[in-house]
Amino acid sequence: MAGIDLTFLGTGTSIPTLERNHSAVHLFYIGKKTYSLLFDCGEGTQIQFLKAKINFMSVDQIFITHWHADHFVGLFGLLVSMGFEKRKREIKIFGPKADKIGPELLKFYALPFPVKFFDSYKKGIIYEEDEFLVETIPVKHTVETVAYKFQEKNRLKLDKNKIKKLDLTWQECRGIKEKRKIKKDRKTIKLKDVSYKIEGKKVVYAVDTIYLKKMENFCKDSVLIHECTYFDRKDVRYKMHSCLPDVLKFRKKAKRIYLTHIGRQYQSQSELEKKVEGYKNVFVAKDLKKVKI
Ligand SMILES: [Zn+2]
């Protein structure tokens, strides 16, 4: 059974605290193969990997939301450590204008493996594997910023009752899965006639943005990881971020919400949890917390 393991590596903002490091979320997708993806890579992310007991060498794709220090400065240390660990495999890095910005950032480093940069400042699919897609949508912050959506592809599963009814053998089932149709007793049986759809799982990562109406559609049926720099509207100092009342608007669309990018003025996790305890699908993320989807 395919699954997603999320690990919050950093849930703080520009100035870290002892409890909250800079932004980073790791995602393992366990399907036919296992994929290891990283969303943002704030300073010290490689140490957070060690604490979370995840091998950072497994990461093959990194998705940067924007080029503010608290979201990407950890790239340098992480990539250099990967080099010292004798990485040879290519790594792909996505971000707004990353095709231009990325090579500039790394020009003083001679890494022993290829680093490929891709611009993600657009709307739509930016990356695809056999089992999942990554989509983006531009959001609104002080610089070009995107939100990412990891989307497992929908799957068709054979319906046991329909198979029994049509008296299909194990080989016929295999044939229908591979070729999407077979002929039996001069009749064509299509895969869609004997299967049902399993909706793919979705994870949306949206940090450093104001509330945007268009995000409601983008986060539909997803596990939404959304920034919540401020918890009360009266605390808002920099207007290009979100506060709790903004994020709560996504409750009806998203399956679950994890609040992250939490301002350092909020020291007590339990106090923040109290603020959301009335909303059963809203959680306050914390560093090194793991979530299974
Ligand atoms: Zn930030």
mmCIF file of C-alpha atoms and ligand atoms in Angstrom:
data_model
loop_
_atom_site.group_PDB
_atom_site.id
_atom_site.type_symbol
_atom_site.label_atom_id
_atom_site.label_comp_id
_atom_site.label_asym_id
_atom_site.label_seq_id
_atom_site.Cartn_x
_atom_site.Cartn_y
_atom_site.Cartn_z
ATOM 1 C CA MET A 1 0.000 0.000 0.000
ATOM 2 C CA ALA A 2 1.460 3.311 -1.085
ATOM 3 C CA GLY A 3 2.011 5.945 1.545
ATOM 4 C CA ILE A 4 3.560 9.281 2.351
ATOM 5 C CA ASP A 5 5.778 9.990 5.345
ATOM 6 C CA LEU A 6 6.152 13.669 6.135
ATOM 7 C CA THR A 7 8.728 15.060 8.534
ATOM 8 C CA PHE A 8 8.741 18.680 9.645
ATOM 9 C CA LEU A 9 12.423 19.571 9.748
ATOM 10 C CA GLY A 10 11.929 23.262 10.441
ATOM 11 C CA THR A 11 8.789 25.138 11.455
ATOM 12 C CA GLY A 12 10.169 28.563 12.391
ATOM 13 C CA THR A 13 10.630 31.865 10.574
ATOM 14 C CA SER A 14 13.636 34.105 9.794
ATOM 15 C CA ILE A 15 15.115 33.984 13.288
ATOM 16 C CA PRO A 16 15.224 30.429 14.611
ATOM 17 C CA THR A 17 14.521 29.402 18.185
ATOM 18 C CA LEU A 18 15.792 26.387 20.096
ATOM 19 C CA GLU A 19 12.492 24.658 19.261
ATOM 20 C CA ARG A 20 11.944 25.853 15.710
ATOM 21 C CA ASN A 21 14.544 25.739 12.952
ATOM 22 C CA HIS A 22 14.169 27.468 9.568
ATOM 23 C CA SER A 23 11.711 26.120 6.988
ATOM 24 C CA ALA A 24 12.062 22.587 5.626
ATOM 25 C CA VAL A 25 9.725 19.639 5.159
ATOM 26 C CA HIS A 26 10.828 16.202 4.021
ATOM 27 C CA LEU A 27 8.525 13.854 2.120
ATOM 28 C CA PHE A 28 9.056 10.154 1.478
ATOM 29 C CA TYR A 29 6.698 8.687 -1.081
ATOM 30 C CA ILE A 30 6.591 4.929 -0.721
ATOM 31 C CA GLY A 31 5.027 3.458 -3.856
ATOM 32 C CA LYS A 32 6.482 0.900 -6.242
ATOM 33 C CA LYS A 33 9.723 2.744 -5.516
ATOM 34 C CA THR A 34 10.631 5.053 -2.661
ATOM 35 C CA TYR A 35 11.164 8.720 -3.494
ATOM 36 C CA SER A 36 12.732 11.286 -1.188
ATOM 37 C CA LEU A 37 11.793 14.948 -1.695
ATOM 38 C CA LEU A 38 12.633 18.079 0.261
ATOM 39 C CA PHE A 39 10.545 21.249 0.361
ATOM 40 C CA ASP A 40 12.636 24.290 1.331
ATOM 41 C CA CYS A 41 16.032 23.986 2.901
ATOM 42 C CA GLY A 42 16.563 26.603 5.580
ATOM 43 C CA GLU A 43 19.890 26.968 7.404
ATOM 44 C CA GLY A 44 20.840 23.882 9.399
ATOM 45 C CA THR A 45 18.476 21.537 7.556
ATOM 46 C CA GLN A 46 21.205 18.891 7.296
ATOM 47 C CA ILE A 47 21.415 18.762 11.100
ATOM 48 C CA GLN A 48 17.625 18.435 11.298
ATOM 49 C CA PHE A 49 17.947 15.420 8.970
ATOM 50 C CA LEU A 50 20.350 13.828 11.469
ATOM 51 C CA LYS A 51 18.003 14.516 14.382
ATOM 52 C CA ALA A 52 15.048 13.091 12.436
ATOM 53 C CA LYS A 53 17.130 10.010 11.540
ATOM 54 C CA ILE A 54 16.565 10.471 7.814
ATOM 55 C CA ASN A 55 19.490 9.887 5.491
ATOM 56 C CA PHE A 56 19.899 13.158 3.574
ATOM 57 C CA MET A 57 21.721 11.278 0.815
ATOM 58 C CA SER A 58 18.343 9.856 -0.240
ATOM 59 C CA VAL A 59 17.022 13.248 -1.417
ATOM 60 C CA ASP A 60 16.803 13.564 -5.211
ATOM 61 C CA GLN A 61 14.556 16.611 -5.654
ATOM 62 C CA ILE A 62 14.495 19.863 -3.690
ATOM 63 C CA PHE A 63 11.678 22.382 -4.109
ATOM 64 C CA ILE A 64 12.443 25.922 -2.917
ATOM 65 C CA THR A 65 9.447 28.244 -2.439
ATOM 66 C CA HIS A 66 11.450 31.476 -2.757
ATOM 67 C CA TRP A 67 14.950 32.831 -2.308
ATOM 68 C CA HIS A 68 14.659 34.334 1.172
ATOM 69 C CA ALA A 69 17.455 33.141 3.438
ATOM 70 C CA ASP A 70 15.268 31.189 5.852
ATOM 71 C CA HIS A 71 14.093 28.970 2.960
ATOM 72 C CA PHE A 72 17.277 28.094 1.083
ATOM 73 C CA VAL A 73 20.531 28.858 2.940
ATOM 74 C CA GLY A 74 20.757 25.246 4.129
ATOM 75 C CA LEU A 75 21.348 24.162 0.514
ATOM 76 C CA PHE A 76 25.044 25.027 0.705
ATOM 77 C CA GLY A 77 25.825 22.821 3.684
ATOM 78 C CA LEU A 78 23.562 20.023 2.542
ATOM 79 C CA LEU A 79 25.041 19.823 -0.957
ATOM 80 C CA VAL A 80 28.628 20.080 0.288
ATOM 81 C CA SER A 81 27.990 17.281 2.805
ATOM 82 C CA MET A 82 26.479 15.160 0.049
ATOM 83 C CA GLY A 83 29.690 15.717 -1.916
ATOM 84 C CA PHE A 84 31.875 14.673 1.043
ATOM 85 C CA GLU A 85 29.715 11.555 1.329
ATOM 86 C CA LYS A 86 30.725 10.799 -2.277
ATOM 87 C CA ARG A 87 27.426 11.400 -3.928
ATOM 88 C CA LYS A 88 27.550 10.843 -7.685
ATOM 89 C CA ARG A 89 23.819 10.866 -8.439
ATOM 90 C CA GLU A 90 22.260 13.983 -9.932
ATOM 91 C CA ILE A 91 20.067 16.206 -7.771
ATOM 92 C CA LYS A 92 17.290 18.413 -9.131
ATOM 93 C CA ILE A 93 16.501 21.773 -7.540
ATOM 94 C CA PHE A 94 13.359 23.732 -8.363
ATOM 95 C CA GLY A 95 12.582 27.317 -7.411
ATOM 96 C CA PRO A 96 11.441 30.634 -8.879
ATOM 97 C CA LYS A 97 13.966 31.480 -11.647
ATOM 98 C CA ALA A 98 16.197 28.729 -10.223
ATOM 99 C CA ASP A 99 17.659 28.132 -13.688
ATOM 100 C CA LYS A 100 19.282 31.600 -13.407
ATOM 101 C CA ILE A 101 19.721 32.018 -9.652
ATOM 102 C CA GLY A 102 20.893 28.478 -8.802
ATOM 103 C CA PRO A 103 24.127 28.347 -10.859
ATOM 104 C CA GLU A 104 25.097 31.805 -9.492
ATOM 105 C CA LEU A 105 24.631 30.614 -5.913
ATOM 106 C CA LEU A 106 26.787 27.551 -6.418
ATOM 107 C CA LYS A 107 29.557 29.056 -8.512
ATOM 108 C CA PHE A 108 32.126 28.830 -5.700
ATOM 109 C CA TYR A 109 31.460 25.141 -5.083
ATOM 110 C CA ALA A 110 32.944 22.234 -7.012
ATOM 111 C CA LEU A 111 30.455 19.491 -6.287
ATOM 112 C CA PRO A 112 31.288 15.953 -7.441
ATOM 113 C CA PHE A 113 27.745 15.344 -8.702
ATOM 114 C CA PRO A 114 25.460 17.142 -11.169
ATOM 115 C CA VAL A 115 23.041 19.755 -9.821
ATOM 116 C CA LYS A 116 20.255 20.682 -12.232
ATOM 117 C CA PHE A 117 18.127 23.785 -11.629
ATOM 118 C CA PHE A 118 14.600 24.314 -12.925
ATOM 119 C CA ASP A 119 12.400 27.411 -12.866
ATOM 120 C CA SER A 120 9.194 26.754 -10.920
ATOM 121 C CA TYR A 121 7.670 30.243 -11.109
ATOM 122 C CA LYS A 122 4.689 29.180 -13.191
ATOM 123 C CA LYS A 123 1.317 27.527 -12.788
ATOM 124 C CA GLY A 124 0.983 23.840 -13.528
ATOM 125 C CA ILE A 125 2.963 20.625 -13.493
ATOM 126 C CA ILE A 126 6.692 21.143 -13.120
ATOM 127 C CA TYR A 127 7.807 17.592 -12.380
ATOM 128 C CA GLU A 128 6.487 14.129 -13.072
ATOM 129 C CA GLU A 129 7.414 10.585 -12.116
ATOM 130 C CA ASP A 130 5.515 7.373 -12.925
ATOM 131 C CA GLU A 131 3.657 7.544 -9.617
ATOM 132 C CA PHE A 132 3.309 11.246 -8.795
ATOM 133 C CA LEU A 133 3.343 14.828 -10.043
ATOM 134 C CA VAL A 134 4.496 18.096 -8.535
ATOM 135 C CA GLU A 135 2.438 21.161 -9.387
ATOM 136 C CA THR A 136 2.997 24.814 -8.574
ATOM 137 C CA ILE A 137 1.010 27.976 -8.203
ATOM 138 C CA PRO A 138 2.499 31.465 -7.746
ATOM 139 C CA VAL A 139 1.534 32.989 -4.395
ATOM 140 C CA LYS A 140 1.929 36.509 -3.002
ATOM 141 C CA HIS A 141 4.896 37.537 -0.882
ATOM 142 C CA THR A 142 7.549 40.271 -1.144
ATOM 143 C CA VAL A 143 9.475 38.332 -3.817
ATOM 144 C CA GLU A 144 8.492 35.728 -6.425
ATOM 145 C CA THR A 145 7.192 32.777 -4.418
ATOM 146 C CA VAL A 146 5.364 29.566 -5.261
ATOM 147 C CA ALA A 147 3.348 26.947 -3.415
ATOM 148 C CA TYR A 148 3.922 23.301 -4.324
ATOM 149 C CA LYS A 149 1.530 20.395 -4.553
ATOM 150 C CA PHE A 150 2.753 16.815 -4.382
ATOM 151 C CA GLN A 151 0.102 14.714 -6.035
ATOM 152 C CA GLU A 152 0.073 10.945 -6.145
ATOM 153 C CA LYS A 153 -1.459 9.770 -9.420
ATOM 154 C CA ASN A 154 -4.901 8.209 -9.250
ATOM 155 C CA ARG A 155 -4.811 4.411 -9.414
ATOM 156 C CA LEU A 156 -7.232 1.831 -10.698
ATOM 157 C CA LYS A 157 -7.748 -1.192 -8.482
ATOM 158 C CA LEU A 158 -9.381 -4.407 -9.672
ATOM 159 C CA ASP A 159 -12.815 -4.999 -8.182
ATOM 160 C CA LYS A 160 -12.975 -8.530 -6.764
ATOM 161 C CA ASN A 161 -16.731 -8.860 -7.243
ATOM 162 C CA LYS A 162 -16.629 -7.826 -10.889
ATOM 163 C CA ILE A 163 -13.750 -10.207 -11.534
ATOM 164 C CA LYS A 164 -15.658 -13.069 -9.949
ATOM 165 C CA LYS A 165 -18.755 -12.262 -11.994
ATOM 166 C CA LEU A 166 -16.775 -12.361 -15.253
ATOM 167 C CA ASP A 167 -14.869 -15.443 -14.075
ATOM 168 C CA LEU A 168 -11.470 -13.911 -14.901
ATOM 169 C CA THR A 169 -8.369 -15.987 -14.194
ATOM 170 C CA TRP A 170 -5.271 -14.613 -12.483
ATOM 171 C CA GLN A 171 -3.478 -14.424 -15.884
ATOM 172 C CA GLU A 172 -6.420 -12.565 -17.412
ATOM 173 C CA CYS A 173 -6.342 -10.076 -14.539
ATOM 174 C CA ARG A 174 -2.649 -9.508 -15.139
ATOM 175 C CA GLY A 175 -3.270 -9.054 -18.850
ATOM 176 C CA ILE A 176 -6.017 -6.528 -18.259
ATOM 177 C CA LYS A 177 -3.789 -4.534 -15.886
ATOM 178 C CA GLU A 178 -0.909 -4.462 -18.347
ATOM 179 C CA LYS A 179 -2.808 -3.924 -21.615
ATOM 180 C CA ARG A 180 -5.856 -2.147 -20.112
ATOM 181 C CA LYS A 181 -8.153 -4.579 -21.997
ATOM 182 C CA ILE A 182 -8.445 -8.238 -22.955
ATOM 183 C CA LYS A 183 -10.629 -10.367 -25.148
ATOM 184 C CA LYS A 184 -12.573 -13.162 -23.458
ATOM 185 C CA ASP A 185 -15.251 -15.260 -25.146
ATOM 186 C CA ARG A 186 -15.145 -12.819 -28.095
ATOM 187 C CA LYS A 187 -15.999 -9.926 -25.811
ATOM 188 C CA THR A 188 -13.653 -7.051 -24.966
ATOM 189 C CA ILE A 189 -13.256 -6.385 -21.267
ATOM 190 C CA LYS A 190 -11.725 -3.010 -20.458
ATOM 191 C CA LEU A 191 -9.810 -2.190 -17.292
ATOM 192 C CA LYS A 192 -12.318 0.492 -16.354
ATOM 193 C CA ASP A 193 -15.144 -2.110 -16.485
ATOM 194 C CA VAL A 194 -13.583 -4.234 -13.751
ATOM 195 C CA SER A 195 -11.879 -1.656 -11.550
ATOM 196 C CA TYR A 196 -12.498 1.306 -9.301
ATOM 197 C CA LYS A 197 -10.517 4.506 -8.854
ATOM 198 C CA ILE A 198 -8.380 5.259 -5.832
ATOM 199 C CA GLU A 199 -7.847 9.010 -5.559
ATOM 200 C CA GLY A 200 -4.181 9.920 -5.235
ATOM 201 C CA LYS A 201 -3.010 11.551 -2.022
ATOM 202 C CA LYS A 202 -2.102 15.231 -2.109
ATOM 203 C CA VAL A 203 0.199 17.371 -0.006
ATOM 204 C CA VAL A 204 0.332 21.142 -0.480
ATOM 205 C CA TYR A 205 3.194 23.239 0.876
ATOM 206 C CA ALA A 206 2.460 26.974 1.000
ATOM 207 C CA VAL A 207 4.755 29.213 3.003
ATOM 208 C CA ASP A 208 5.395 32.924 2.920
ATOM 209 C CA THR A 209 2.223 34.175 1.372
ATOM 210 C CA ILE A 210 -0.811 36.218 2.245
ATOM 211 C CA TYR A 211 -4.227 34.549 2.102
ATOM 212 C CA LEU A 212 -5.166 33.866 -1.500
ATOM 213 C CA LYS A 213 -8.603 32.745 -2.606
ATOM 214 C CA LYS A 214 -7.106 30.678 -5.453
ATOM 215 C CA MET A 215 -5.381 28.474 -2.880
ATOM 216 C CA GLU A 216 -8.796 27.065 -1.903
ATOM 217 C CA ASN A 217 -8.975 25.152 -5.151
ATOM 218 C CA PHE A 218 -5.281 24.281 -5.159
ATOM 219 C CA CYS A 219 -5.464 22.708 -1.693
ATOM 220 C CA LYS A 220 -8.733 20.807 -2.260
ATOM 221 C CA ASP A 221 -8.642 17.338 -0.646
ATOM 222 C CA SER A 222 -5.005 17.769 0.348
ATOM 223 C CA VAL A 223 -3.003 17.697 3.504
ATOM 224 C CA LEU A 224 -2.154 21.388 3.572
ATOM 225 C CA ILE A 225 1.034 22.661 5.185
ATOM 226 C CA HIS A 226 0.480 26.400 5.392
ATOM 227 C CA GLU A 227 2.411 29.221 6.946
ATOM 228 C CA CYS A 228 0.940 30.810 10.046
ATOM 229 C CA THR A 229 3.500 33.442 10.970
ATOM 230 C CA TYR A 230 0.965 35.084 13.284
ATOM 231 C CA PHE A 231 -1.835 33.580 15.331
ATOM 232 C CA ASP A 232 -3.853 36.733 16.004
ATOM 233 C CA ARG A 233 -4.596 39.443 13.499
ATOM 234 C CA LYS A 234 -3.524 42.056 16.054
ATOM 235 C CA ASP A 235 -0.001 40.508 16.099
ATOM 236 C CA VAL A 236 0.563 41.031 12.360
ATOM 237 C CA ARG A 237 3.630 43.197 11.755
ATOM 238 C CA TYR A 238 4.703 42.303 8.225
ATOM 239 C CA LYS A 239 1.672 42.232 6.002
ATOM 240 C CA MET A 240 2.958 39.753 3.419
ATOM 241 C CA HIS A 241 2.349 36.748 5.689
ATOM 242 C CA SER A 242 -0.708 34.862 6.920
ATOM 243 C CA CYS A 243 -2.317 34.651 10.318
ATOM 244 C CA LEU A 244 -4.493 31.940 11.833
ATOM 245 C CA PRO A 245 -7.888 33.394 10.736
ATOM 246 C CA ASP A 246 -6.563 33.415 7.135
ATOM 247 C CA VAL A 247 -5.457 29.789 7.203
ATOM 248 C CA LEU A 248 -8.676 28.610 8.859
ATOM 249 C CA LYS A 249 -10.499 29.620 5.665
ATOM 250 C CA PHE A 250 -8.988 26.531 3.995
ATOM 251 C CA ARG A 251 -10.533 24.162 6.542
ATOM 252 C CA LYS A 252 -13.482 23.243 4.368
ATOM 253 C CA LYS A 253 -11.306 22.413 1.344
ATOM 254 C CA ALA A 254 -8.239 20.714 2.796
ATOM 255 C CA LYS A 255 -8.509 17.370 4.542
ATOM 256 C CA ARG A 256 -6.042 18.370 7.217
ATOM 257 C CA ILE A 257 -4.001 21.502 7.908
ATOM 258 C CA TYR A 258 -0.587 21.761 9.555
ATOM 259 C CA LEU A 259 0.426 25.259 10.609
ATOM 260 C CA THR A 260 4.099 26.035 10.135
ATOM 261 C CA HIS A 261 6.470 29.051 9.727
ATOM 262 C CA ILE A 262 5.471 30.131 13.214
ATOM 263 C CA GLY A 263 6.781 33.434 14.559
ATOM 264 C CA ARG A 264 9.322 33.272 17.388
ATOM 265 C CA GLN A 265 7.108 35.379 19.676
ATOM 266 C CA TYR A 266 5.033 32.223 20.193
ATOM 267 C CA GLN A 267 7.127 30.173 22.580
ATOM 268 C CA SER A 268 4.617 27.721 23.946
ATOM 269 C CA GLN A 269 3.493 24.870 21.682
ATOM 270 C CA SER A 270 0.722 23.920 24.123
ATOM 271 C CA GLU A 271 -0.725 27.458 24.072
ATOM 272 C CA LEU A 272 -0.827 27.397 20.272
ATOM 273 C CA GLU A 273 -2.448 23.981 20.309
ATOM 274 C CA LYS A 274 -5.129 25.395 22.599
ATOM 275 C CA LYS A 275 -5.908 28.071 19.997
ATOM 276 C CA VAL A 276 -6.797 25.411 17.413
ATOM 277 C CA GLU A 277 -8.311 22.750 19.635
ATOM 278 C CA GLY A 278 -11.828 23.604 18.428
ATOM 279 C CA TYR A 279 -10.857 22.756 14.836
ATOM 280 C CA LYS A 280 -10.455 19.028 14.542
ATOM 281 C CA ASN A 281 -8.501 18.968 11.267
ATOM 282 C CA VAL A 282 -6.036 21.750 12.202
ATOM 283 C CA PHE A 283 -2.685 21.009 13.877
ATOM 284 C CA VAL A 284 0.320 23.057 14.929
ATOM 285 C CA ALA A 285 3.462 21.537 13.410
ATOM 286 C CA LYS A 286 6.631 21.238 15.434
ATOM 287 C CA ASP A 287 10.200 20.400 14.501
ATOM 288 C CA LEU A 288 10.914 16.690 13.909
ATOM 289 C CA LYS A 289 7.227 15.761 14.023
ATOM 290 C CA LYS A 290 6.449 12.884 11.643
ATOM 291 C CA VAL A 291 3.107 12.404 9.961
ATOM 292 C CA LYS A 292 1.877 9.414 7.947
ATOM 293 C CA ILE A 293 -0.603 9.961 5.154
HETATM 294 ZN ZN ZN B 1 10.094 32.765 5.584
#
